[in-house]
Coordinates of C-alpha atoms in Angstrom, one line a residue:
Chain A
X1 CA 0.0 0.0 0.0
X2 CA 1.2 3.5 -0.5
X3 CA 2.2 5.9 2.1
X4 CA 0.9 9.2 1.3
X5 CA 2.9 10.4 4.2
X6 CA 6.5 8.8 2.9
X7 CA 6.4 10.3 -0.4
X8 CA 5.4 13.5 0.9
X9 CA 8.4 13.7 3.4
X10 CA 10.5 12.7 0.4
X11 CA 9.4 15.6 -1.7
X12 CA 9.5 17.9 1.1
X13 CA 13.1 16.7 1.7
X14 CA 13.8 17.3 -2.2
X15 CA 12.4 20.1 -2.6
X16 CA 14.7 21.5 0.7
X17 CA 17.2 20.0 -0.7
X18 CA 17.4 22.1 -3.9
X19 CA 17.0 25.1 -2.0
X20 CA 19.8 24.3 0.0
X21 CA 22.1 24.0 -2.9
X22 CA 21.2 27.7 -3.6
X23 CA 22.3 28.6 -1.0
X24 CA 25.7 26.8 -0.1
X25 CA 28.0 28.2 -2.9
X26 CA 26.8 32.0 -2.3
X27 CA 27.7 31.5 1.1
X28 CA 30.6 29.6 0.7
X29 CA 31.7 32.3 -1.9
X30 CA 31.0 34.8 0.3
X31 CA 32.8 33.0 3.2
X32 CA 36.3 32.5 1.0
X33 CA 36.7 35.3 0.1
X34 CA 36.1 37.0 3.5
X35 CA 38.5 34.9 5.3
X36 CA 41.2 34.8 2.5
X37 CA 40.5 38.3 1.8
X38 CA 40.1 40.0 5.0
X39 CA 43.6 40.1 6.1
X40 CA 44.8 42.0 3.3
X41 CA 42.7 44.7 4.0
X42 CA 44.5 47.6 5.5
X43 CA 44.3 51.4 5.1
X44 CA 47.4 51.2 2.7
X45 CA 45.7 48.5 0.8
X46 CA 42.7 50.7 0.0
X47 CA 44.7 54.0 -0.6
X48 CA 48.6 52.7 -2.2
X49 CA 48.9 52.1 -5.6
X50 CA 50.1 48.9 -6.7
X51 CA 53.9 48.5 -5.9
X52 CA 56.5 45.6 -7.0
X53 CA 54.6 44.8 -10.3
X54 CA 51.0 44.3 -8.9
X55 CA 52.7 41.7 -5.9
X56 CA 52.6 44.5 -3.1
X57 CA 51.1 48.1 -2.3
X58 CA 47.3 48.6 -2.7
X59 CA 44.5 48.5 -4.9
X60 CA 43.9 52.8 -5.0
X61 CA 43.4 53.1 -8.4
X62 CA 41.5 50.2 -9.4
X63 CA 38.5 51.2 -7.1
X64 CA 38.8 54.7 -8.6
X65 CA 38.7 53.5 -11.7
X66 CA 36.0 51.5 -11.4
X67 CA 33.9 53.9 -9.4
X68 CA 34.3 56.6 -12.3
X69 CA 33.6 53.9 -14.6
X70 CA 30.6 53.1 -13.2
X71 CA 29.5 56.9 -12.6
X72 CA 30.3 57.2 -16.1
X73 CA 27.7 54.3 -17.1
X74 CA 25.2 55.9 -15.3
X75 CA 25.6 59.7 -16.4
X76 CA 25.2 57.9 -19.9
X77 CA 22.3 55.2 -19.4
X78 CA 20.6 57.2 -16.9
X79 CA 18.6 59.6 -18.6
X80 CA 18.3 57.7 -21.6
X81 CA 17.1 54.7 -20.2
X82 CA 14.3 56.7 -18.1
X83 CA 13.6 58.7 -21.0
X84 CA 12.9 55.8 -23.0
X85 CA 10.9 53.7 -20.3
X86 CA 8.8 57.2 -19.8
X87 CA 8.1 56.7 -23.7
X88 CA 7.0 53.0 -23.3
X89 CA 5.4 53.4 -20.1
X90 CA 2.9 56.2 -20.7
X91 CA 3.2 57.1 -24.7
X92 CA 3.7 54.3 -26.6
X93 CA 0.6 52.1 -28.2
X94 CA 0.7 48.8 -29.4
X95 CA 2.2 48.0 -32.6
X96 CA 4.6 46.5 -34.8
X97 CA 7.5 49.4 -33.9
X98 CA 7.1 49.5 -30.5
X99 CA 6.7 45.6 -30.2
X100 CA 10.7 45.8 -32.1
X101 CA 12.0 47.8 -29.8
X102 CA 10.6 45.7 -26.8
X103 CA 12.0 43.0 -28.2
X104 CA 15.4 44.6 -28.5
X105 CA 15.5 45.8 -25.4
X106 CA 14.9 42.4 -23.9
X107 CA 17.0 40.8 -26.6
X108 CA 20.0 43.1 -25.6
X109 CA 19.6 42.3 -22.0
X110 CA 20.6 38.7 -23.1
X111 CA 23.5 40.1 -25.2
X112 CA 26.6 38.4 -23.7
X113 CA 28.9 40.9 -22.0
X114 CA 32.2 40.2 -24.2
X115 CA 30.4 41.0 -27.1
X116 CA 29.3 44.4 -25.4
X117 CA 33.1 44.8 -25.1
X118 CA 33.8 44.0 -29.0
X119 CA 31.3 46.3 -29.8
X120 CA 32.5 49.3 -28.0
X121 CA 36.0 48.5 -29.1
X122 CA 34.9 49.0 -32.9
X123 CA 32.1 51.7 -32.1
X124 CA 33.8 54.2 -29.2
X125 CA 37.3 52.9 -29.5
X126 CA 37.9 52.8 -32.9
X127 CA 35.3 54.1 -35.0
X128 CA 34.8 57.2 -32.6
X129 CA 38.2 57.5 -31.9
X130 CA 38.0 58.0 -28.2
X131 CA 40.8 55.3 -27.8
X132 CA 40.8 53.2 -24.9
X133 CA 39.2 55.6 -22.0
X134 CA 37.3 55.9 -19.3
X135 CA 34.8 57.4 -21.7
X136 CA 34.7 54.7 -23.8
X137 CA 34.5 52.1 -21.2
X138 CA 31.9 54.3 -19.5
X139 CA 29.9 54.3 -22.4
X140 CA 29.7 50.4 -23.4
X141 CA 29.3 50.0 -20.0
X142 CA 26.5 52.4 -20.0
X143 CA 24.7 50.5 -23.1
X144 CA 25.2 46.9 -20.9
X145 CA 22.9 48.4 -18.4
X146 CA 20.4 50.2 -20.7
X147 CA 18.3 47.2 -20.6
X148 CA 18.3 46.6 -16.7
X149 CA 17.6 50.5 -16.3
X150 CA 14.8 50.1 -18.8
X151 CA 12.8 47.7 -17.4
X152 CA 12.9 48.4 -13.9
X153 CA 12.0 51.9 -14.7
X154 CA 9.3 51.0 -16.8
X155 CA 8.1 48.7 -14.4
X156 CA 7.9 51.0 -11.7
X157 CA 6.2 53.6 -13.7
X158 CA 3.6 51.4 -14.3
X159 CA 3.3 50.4 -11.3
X160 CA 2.1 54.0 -10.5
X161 CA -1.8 53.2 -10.4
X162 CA -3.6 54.4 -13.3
X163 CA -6.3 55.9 -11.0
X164 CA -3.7 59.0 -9.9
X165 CA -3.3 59.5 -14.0
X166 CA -7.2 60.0 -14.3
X167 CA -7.5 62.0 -11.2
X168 CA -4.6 64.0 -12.4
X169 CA -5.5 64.8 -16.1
X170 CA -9.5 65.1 -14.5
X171 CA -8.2 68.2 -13.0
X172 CA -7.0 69.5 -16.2
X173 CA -3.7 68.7 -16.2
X174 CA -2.0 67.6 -19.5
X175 CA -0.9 64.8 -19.7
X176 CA 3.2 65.5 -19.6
X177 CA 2.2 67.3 -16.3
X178 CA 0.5 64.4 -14.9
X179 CA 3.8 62.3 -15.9
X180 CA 6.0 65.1 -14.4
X181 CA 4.2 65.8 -11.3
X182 CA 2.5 62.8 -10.6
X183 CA 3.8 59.4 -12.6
X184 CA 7.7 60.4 -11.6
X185 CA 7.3 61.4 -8.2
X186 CA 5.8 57.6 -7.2
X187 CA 8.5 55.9 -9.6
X188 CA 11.6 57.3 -8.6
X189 CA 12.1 54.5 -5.3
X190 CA 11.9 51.7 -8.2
X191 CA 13.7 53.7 -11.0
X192 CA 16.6 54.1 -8.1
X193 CA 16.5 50.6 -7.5
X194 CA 16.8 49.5 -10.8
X195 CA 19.4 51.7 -11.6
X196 CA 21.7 51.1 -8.5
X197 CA 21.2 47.0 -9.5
X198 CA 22.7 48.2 -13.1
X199 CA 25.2 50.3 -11.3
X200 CA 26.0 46.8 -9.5
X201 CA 26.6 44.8 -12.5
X202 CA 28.3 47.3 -14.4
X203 CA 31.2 47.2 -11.6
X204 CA 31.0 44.0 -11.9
X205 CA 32.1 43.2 -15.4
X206 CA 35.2 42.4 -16.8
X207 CA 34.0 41.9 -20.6
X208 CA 33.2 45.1 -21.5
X209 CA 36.4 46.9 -20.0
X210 CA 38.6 44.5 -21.6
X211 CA 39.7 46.0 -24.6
X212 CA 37.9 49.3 -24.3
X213 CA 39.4 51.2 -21.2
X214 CA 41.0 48.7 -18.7
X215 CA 44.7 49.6 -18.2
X216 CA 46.5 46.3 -17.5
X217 CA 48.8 48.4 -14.7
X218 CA 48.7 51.8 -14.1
X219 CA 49.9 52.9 -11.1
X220 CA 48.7 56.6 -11.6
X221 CA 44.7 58.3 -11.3
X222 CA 43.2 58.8 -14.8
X223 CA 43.5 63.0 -15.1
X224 CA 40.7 63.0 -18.0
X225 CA 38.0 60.9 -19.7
X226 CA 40.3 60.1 -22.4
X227 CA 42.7 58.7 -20.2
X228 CA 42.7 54.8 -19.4
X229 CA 41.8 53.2 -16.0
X230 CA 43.0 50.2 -13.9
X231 CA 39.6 48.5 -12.8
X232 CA 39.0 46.4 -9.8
X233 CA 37.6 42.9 -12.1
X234 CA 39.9 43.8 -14.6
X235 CA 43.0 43.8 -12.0
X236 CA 41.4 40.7 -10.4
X237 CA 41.5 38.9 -13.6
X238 CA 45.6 40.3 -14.2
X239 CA 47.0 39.6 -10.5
X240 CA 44.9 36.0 -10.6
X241 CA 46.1 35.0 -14.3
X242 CA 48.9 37.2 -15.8
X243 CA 51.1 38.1 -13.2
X244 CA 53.1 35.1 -11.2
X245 CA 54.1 34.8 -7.6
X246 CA 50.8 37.2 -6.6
X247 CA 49.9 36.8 -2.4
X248 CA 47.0 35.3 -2.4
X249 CA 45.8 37.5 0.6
X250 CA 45.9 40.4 -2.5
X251 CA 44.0 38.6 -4.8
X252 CA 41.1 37.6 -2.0
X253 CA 41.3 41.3 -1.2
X254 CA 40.9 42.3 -4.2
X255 CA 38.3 40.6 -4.9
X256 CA 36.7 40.8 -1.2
X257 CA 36.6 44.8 -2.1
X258 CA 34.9 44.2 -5.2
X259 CA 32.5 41.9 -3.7
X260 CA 31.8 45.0 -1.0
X261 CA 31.1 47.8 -3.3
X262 CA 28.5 45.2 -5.4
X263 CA 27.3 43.9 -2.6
X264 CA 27.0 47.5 -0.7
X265 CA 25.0 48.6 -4.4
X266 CA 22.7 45.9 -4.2
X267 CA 21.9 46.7 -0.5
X268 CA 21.1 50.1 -0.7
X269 CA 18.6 49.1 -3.4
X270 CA 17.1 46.6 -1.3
X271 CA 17.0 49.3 1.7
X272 CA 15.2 51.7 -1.0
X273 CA 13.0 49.1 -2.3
X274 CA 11.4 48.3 1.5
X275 CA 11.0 51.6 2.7
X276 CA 9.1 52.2 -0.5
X277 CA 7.0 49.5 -0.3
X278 CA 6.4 50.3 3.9
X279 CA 5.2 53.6 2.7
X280 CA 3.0 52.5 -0.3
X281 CA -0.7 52.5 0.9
X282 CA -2.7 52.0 -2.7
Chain B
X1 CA -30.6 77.3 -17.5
X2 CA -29.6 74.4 -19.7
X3 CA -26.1 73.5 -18.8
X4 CA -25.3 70.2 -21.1
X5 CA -27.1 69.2 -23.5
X6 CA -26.2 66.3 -26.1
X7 CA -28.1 65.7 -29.1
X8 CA -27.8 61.9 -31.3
X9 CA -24.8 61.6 -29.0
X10 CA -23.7 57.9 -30.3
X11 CA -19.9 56.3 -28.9
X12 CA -18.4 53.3 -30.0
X13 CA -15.9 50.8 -27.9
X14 CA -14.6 49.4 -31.1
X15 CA -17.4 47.9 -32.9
X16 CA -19.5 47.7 -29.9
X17 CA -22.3 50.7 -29.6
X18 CA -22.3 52.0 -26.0
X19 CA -24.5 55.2 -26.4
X20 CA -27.6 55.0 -28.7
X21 CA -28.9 58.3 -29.9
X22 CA -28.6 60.2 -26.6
X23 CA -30.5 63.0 -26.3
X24 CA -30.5 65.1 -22.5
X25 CA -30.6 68.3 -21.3
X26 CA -28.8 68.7 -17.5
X27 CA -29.5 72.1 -15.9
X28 CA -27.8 74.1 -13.9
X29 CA -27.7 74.3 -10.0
X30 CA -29.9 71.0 -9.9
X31 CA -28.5 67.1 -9.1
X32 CA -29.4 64.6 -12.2
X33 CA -29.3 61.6 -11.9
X34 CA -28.3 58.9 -14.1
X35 CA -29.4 55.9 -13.3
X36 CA -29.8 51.7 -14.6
X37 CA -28.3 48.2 -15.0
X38 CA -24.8 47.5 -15.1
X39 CA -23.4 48.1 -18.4
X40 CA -26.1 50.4 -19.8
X41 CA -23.5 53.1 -20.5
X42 CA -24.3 55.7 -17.6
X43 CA -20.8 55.7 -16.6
X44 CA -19.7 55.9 -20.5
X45 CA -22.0 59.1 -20.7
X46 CA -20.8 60.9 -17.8
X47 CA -17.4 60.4 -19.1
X48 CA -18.2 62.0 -22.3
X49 CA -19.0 65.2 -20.6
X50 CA -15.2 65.8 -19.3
X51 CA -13.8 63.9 -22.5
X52 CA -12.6 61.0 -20.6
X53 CA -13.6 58.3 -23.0
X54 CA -10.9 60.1 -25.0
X55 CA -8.3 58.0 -22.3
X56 CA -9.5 54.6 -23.9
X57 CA -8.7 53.0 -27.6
X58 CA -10.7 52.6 -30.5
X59 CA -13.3 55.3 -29.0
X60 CA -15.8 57.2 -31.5
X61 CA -18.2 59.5 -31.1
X62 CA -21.4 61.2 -33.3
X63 CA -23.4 64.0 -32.1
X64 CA -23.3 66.8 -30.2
X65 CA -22.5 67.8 -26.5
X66 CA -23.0 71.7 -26.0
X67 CA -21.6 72.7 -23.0
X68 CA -22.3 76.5 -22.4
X69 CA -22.8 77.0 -25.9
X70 CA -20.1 74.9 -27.2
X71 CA -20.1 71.4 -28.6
X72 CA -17.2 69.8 -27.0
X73 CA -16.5 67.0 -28.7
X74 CA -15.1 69.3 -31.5
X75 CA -11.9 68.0 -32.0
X76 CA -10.2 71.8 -31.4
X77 CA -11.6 71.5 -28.2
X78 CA -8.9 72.1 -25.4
X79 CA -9.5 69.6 -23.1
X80 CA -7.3 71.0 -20.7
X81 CA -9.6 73.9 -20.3
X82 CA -13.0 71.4 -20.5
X83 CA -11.9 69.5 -18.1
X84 CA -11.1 72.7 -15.7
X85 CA -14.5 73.2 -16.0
X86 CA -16.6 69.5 -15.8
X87 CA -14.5 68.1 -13.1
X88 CA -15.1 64.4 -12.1
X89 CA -15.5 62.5 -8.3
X90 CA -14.4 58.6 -9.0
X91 CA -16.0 55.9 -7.3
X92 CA -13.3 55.0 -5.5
X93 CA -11.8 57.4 -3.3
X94 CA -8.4 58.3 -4.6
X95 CA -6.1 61.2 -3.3
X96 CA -2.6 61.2 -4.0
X97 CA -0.2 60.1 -1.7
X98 CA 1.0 63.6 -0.6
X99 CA -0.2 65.7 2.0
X100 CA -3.6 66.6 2.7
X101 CA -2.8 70.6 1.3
X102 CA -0.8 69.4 -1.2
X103 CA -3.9 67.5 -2.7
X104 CA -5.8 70.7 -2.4
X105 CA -3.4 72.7 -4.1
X106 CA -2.9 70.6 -6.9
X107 CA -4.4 72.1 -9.2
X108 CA -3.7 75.4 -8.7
X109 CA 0.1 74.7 -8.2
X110 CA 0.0 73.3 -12.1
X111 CA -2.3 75.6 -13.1
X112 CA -0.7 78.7 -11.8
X113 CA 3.0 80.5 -12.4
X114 CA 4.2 81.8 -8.7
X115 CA 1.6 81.6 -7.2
X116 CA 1.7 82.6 -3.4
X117 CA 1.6 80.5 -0.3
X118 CA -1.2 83.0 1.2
X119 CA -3.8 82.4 -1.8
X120 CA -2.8 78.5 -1.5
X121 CA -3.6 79.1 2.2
X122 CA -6.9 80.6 1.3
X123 CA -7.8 78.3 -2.0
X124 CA -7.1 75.0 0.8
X125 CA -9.5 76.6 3.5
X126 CA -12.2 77.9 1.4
X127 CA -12.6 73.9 -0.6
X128 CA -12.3 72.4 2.9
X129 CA -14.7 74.3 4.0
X130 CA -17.1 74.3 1.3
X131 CA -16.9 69.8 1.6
X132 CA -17.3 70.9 5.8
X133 CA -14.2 69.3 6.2
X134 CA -12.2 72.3 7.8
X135 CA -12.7 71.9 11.1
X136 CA -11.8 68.4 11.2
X137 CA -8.4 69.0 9.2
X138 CA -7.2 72.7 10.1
X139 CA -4.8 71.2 12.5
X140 CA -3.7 67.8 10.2
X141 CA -3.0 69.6 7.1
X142 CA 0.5 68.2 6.5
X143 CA -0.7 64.9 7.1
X144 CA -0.7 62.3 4.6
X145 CA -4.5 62.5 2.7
X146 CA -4.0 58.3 2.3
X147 CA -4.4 57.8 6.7
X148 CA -7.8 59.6 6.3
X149 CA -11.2 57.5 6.5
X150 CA -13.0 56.7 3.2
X151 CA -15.4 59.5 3.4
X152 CA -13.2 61.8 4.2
X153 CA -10.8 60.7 1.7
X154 CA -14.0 60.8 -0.8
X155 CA -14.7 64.7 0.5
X156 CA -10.7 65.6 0.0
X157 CA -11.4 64.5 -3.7
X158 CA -14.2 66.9 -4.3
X159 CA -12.3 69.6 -2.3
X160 CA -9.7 69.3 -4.9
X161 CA -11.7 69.1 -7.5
X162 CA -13.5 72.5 -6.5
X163 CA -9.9 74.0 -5.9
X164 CA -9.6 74.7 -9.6
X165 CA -13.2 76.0 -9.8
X166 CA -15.4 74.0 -12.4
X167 CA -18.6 74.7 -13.3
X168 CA -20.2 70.9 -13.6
X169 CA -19.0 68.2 -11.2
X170 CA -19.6 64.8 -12.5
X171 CA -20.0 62.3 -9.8
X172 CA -19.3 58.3 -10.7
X173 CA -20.9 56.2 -8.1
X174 CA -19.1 58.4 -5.6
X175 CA -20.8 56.7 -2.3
X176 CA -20.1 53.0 -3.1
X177 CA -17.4 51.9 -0.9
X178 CA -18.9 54.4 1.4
X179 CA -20.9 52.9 4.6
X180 CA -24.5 54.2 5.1
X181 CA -23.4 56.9 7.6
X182 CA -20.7 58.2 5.1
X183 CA -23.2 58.3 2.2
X184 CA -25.8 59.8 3.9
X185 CA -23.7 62.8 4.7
X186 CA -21.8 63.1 1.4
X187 CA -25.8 63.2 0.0
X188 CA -26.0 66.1 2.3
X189 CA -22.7 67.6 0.8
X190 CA -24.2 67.3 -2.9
X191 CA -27.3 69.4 -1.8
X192 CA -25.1 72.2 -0.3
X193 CA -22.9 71.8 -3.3
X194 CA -25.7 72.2 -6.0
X195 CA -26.1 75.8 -5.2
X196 CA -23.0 76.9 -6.9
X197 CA -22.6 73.8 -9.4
X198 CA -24.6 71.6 -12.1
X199 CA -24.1 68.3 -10.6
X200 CA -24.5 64.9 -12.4
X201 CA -24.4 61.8 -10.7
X202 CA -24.2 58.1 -11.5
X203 CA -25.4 55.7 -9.4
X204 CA -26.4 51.9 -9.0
X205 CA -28.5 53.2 -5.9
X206 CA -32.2 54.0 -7.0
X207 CA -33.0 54.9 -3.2
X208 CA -30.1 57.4 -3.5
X209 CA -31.6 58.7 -6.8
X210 CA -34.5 59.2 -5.0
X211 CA -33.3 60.9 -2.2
X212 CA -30.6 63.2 -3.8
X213 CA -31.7 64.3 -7.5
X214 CA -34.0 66.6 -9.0
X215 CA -34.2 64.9 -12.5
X216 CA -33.3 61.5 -13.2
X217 CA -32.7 59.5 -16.5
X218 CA -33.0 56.3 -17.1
X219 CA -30.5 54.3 -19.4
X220 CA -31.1 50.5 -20.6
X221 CA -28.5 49.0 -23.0
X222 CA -26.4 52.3 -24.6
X223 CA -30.3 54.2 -24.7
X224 CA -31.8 57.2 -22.6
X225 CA -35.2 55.5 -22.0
X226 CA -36.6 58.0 -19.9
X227 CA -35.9 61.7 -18.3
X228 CA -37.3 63.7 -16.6
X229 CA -37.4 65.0 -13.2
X230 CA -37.0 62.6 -10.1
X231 CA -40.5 63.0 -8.8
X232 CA -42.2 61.9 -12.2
X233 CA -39.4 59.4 -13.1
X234 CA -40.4 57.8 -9.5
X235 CA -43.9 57.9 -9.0
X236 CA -44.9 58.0 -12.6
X237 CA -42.8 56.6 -15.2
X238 CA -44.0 57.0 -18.8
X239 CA -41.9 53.4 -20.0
X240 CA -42.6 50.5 -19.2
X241 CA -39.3 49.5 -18.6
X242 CA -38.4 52.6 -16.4
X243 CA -41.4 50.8 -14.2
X244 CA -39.9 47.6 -13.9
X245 CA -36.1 49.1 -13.5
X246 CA -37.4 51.1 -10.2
X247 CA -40.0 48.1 -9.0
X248 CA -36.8 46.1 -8.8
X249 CA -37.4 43.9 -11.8
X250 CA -33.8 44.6 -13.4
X251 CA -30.4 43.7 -11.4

């Protein structure tokens, strides 16, 4: 006879058992690289440039490279992203051109990264003439992330409820008012969110630096946006691969600091996305 | 005074006919009525008067709606100043999630280059006032409008709406997610309010027909059956099918 019971304990147990699995190489990840890591971190780590071809001194310029990298992205993707999700979200009607460029959009969010990199090596690098730069890298970086920033701001535009839109333009408001004063206000917490998660990856991302800004050593700040950058994956990837005899405690560091600044991104989204939605009474 | 009138108003969804050949006269300073099954198209019509419709897809209109001497479904009509003028009350209560003066002053903050904090002041009293809701909310002005009750959410709504001074208010169902209490009181609001505005409400409530209106219509599948005013429409219908509407012989 069958035991109802027994196979429901093992499907429970299955079931736990895959979610288990989830969770045991994030947090072993997480774990490694703390305790390898941790121990290399020091206040000259953080602010020395590297010394003794990458095998001593500190990690300086790589985090300000990335950071301006990944301001860069965003100074770039930002307004054109929301701009565009504004269009889809409150202007756009169904048909065959706006059904193309949804598609794209999701389509380039499935772009792999390394061919984000080829492409802003032949577009910004080359064909532009920007040479390998901060601005360069900034801006293929900047198209990786258009998709993420896209979505999420569409989504949370239309997550506005549709109610305040007919209140609003009931009043005689037009309708660009209604988007300015009403639709934006209640979007910005998940526009923010979605762009700080694009923000994330972009640090992230060793791909799309490669061959359009990453300086391979550097031990100097960038002075301009033409200048090239050391970058904190892009070093990871060097002092890991390329360069022998490396201390492991710097590589763990390295990549413990990286893991910070994502993980510190990704946080203060989250933080932003629950007071939001503590506030939100519709 | 006739305030709206349409004339072989027709709308389209698409291919489906909503409004058959309306024809209706609303007055000034009185409360009409518009009442009948669900679907019939009374909430369709109402939202012809302030253009609304306009919001939807595939929407077409033929005939004529004069409001003070002007047919407004002219397509060089500004909607911007129409809808100014026939403001709207939803059914469902639904002020913005800012303050309860900053709901007020909507409006006139769009409306309005520079305009000062003292006439904001004065625009937020006199509305709150005029829904009897001052007194109450002098003190909680800065207060978010979405921790008020229901009715007094639903009476912040038409204080806002008055804040940019229309001439018609339409009113969808505006007492149906209010308790018996609430309504009774917003029904005493409407008669204070009809003084200085032509009012037009829909309602699925015959008793609150009854008990607010002056004139009442009657619509059945996209037609105006009958119209007329309240006391006639009640005790006396004409159509046979008004009869069996208000005897409870409809849903």
């Amino acid at each position: 006879m069958r035991n109802p019971y027994r196979t429901q304990k093992i499907a429970f147990s299955l079931l736990f058992l895959a979610t288990l699995l989830i969770v045991v190489p994030v947090g072993l990840i997480v774990i490694v690289i703390i305790f390898k890591g941790f121990p290399a971190i020091n206040w000259q780590f953080l602010s020395d440039i590297p010394r003794q071809g990458m095998r001593s001194g500190g990690i300086f310029p790589a985090i300000i490279g990335t950071l301006y990298l990944v301001a860069g992205a965003i100074i770039f993707a930002l307004p054109i992203g929301l701009l565009a999700a504004i269009y889809l979200s409150e202007y756009s009607k169904e048909n065959v051109l706006n059904r193309i460029i949804r598609l794209a959009i999701i389509n380039l969010s499935g772009v792999p990264s390394v061919v984000y990199g080829l492409f802003g090596l032949a577009l910004f690098v080359v064909f532009f003439k920007f040479g390998a730069s901060i601005l360069a890298g900034s801006l293929t970086l900047g198209i990786m992330i258009l998709p993420v920033i896209i979505t999420t701001s569409r989504e949370a535009l239309e997550s506005v409820p549709d109610s305040f839109r007919e209140v609003s333009l009931s009043l005689g408001v037009s309708k660009w008012q209604t988007i300015r004063h009403i639709v934006l206000p209640n979007a910005i917490p998940g526009i923010l969110t979605g762009t700080i998660l694009g923000l994330g990856r972009a640090a992230g991302e060793t791909a799309p630096i490669l061959f359009t800004v990453a300086a391979f050593y550097l031990p100097r700040l960038p002075k301009s946006i033409f200048d090239q950058a050391m970058a904190l994956p892009y070093h990871l990837y060097v002092i890991s691969t390329q360069v022998p005899n490396v201390d492991e405690k710097i590589r763990y560091g390295t990549a413990l600091v990286l893991l910070a600044l994502v993980l510190f991104m990704n946080l203060v989204a989250i933080i932003i996305r629950y007071q939001f939605r503590r506030r939100k009474k519709w | 005074m006739k305030k709206i009138e349409t004339k072989n108003l027709k709308l389209w969804y698409g291919k489906f006919q909503a409004l058959k050949s309306v024809n209706s006269a609303f007055t000034a300073n009185r409360i009409t009525a518009i009442i009948g099954p669900s679907g019939c198209g009374k909430s369709t019509l109402l939202r012809v008067f302030n253009r609304m419709n306009d919001l939807i897809e595939g929407i077409r209109t033929e005939g004529e709606v004069v409001i003070d001497n002007e047919n407004i479904l002219d397509s060089k009509t500004d909607l911007v100043v129409l809808r100014k003028k026939v403001g709207m009350v939803f059914q469902r209560p639904n002020p913005f999630p800012l303050s309860i003066y900053e709901n007020i002053v909507f409006g006139e903050k769009i409306h309005v280059d520079h305009v000062s904090k003292e006439s904001l002041d004065e625009i937020v009293e006199r509305s709150l006032k005029d829904v009897l809701l001052w007194d109450e909310l002098k003190d909680r002005l800065k207060e978010p409008a979405l921790r008020l009750s229901l009715e007094q959410k639903q009476r912040l709504c038409i204080a806002r709406l008055i804040a940019v001074k229309p001439d018609v208010l339409l009113m969808d169902e505006p007492c149906s997610t209010l308790d018996p209490q609430s309504t009774s009181r917003v029904e005493e609001l409407m008669r204070e309010l009809k003084n200085k505005y032509t009012i037009i409400i829909v309602t699925h409530n015959m008793q609150q027909a009854a008990r607010v209106s002056d004139d009442t219509g009657f619509m059945l599948l996209g037609e105006l059956i009958e119209f007329g005013q309240t006391h006639n429409i009640f005790t006396a219908p004409k159509d046979k099918r008004t009869e069996d509407y208000i005897t409870g012989r409809y849903g």
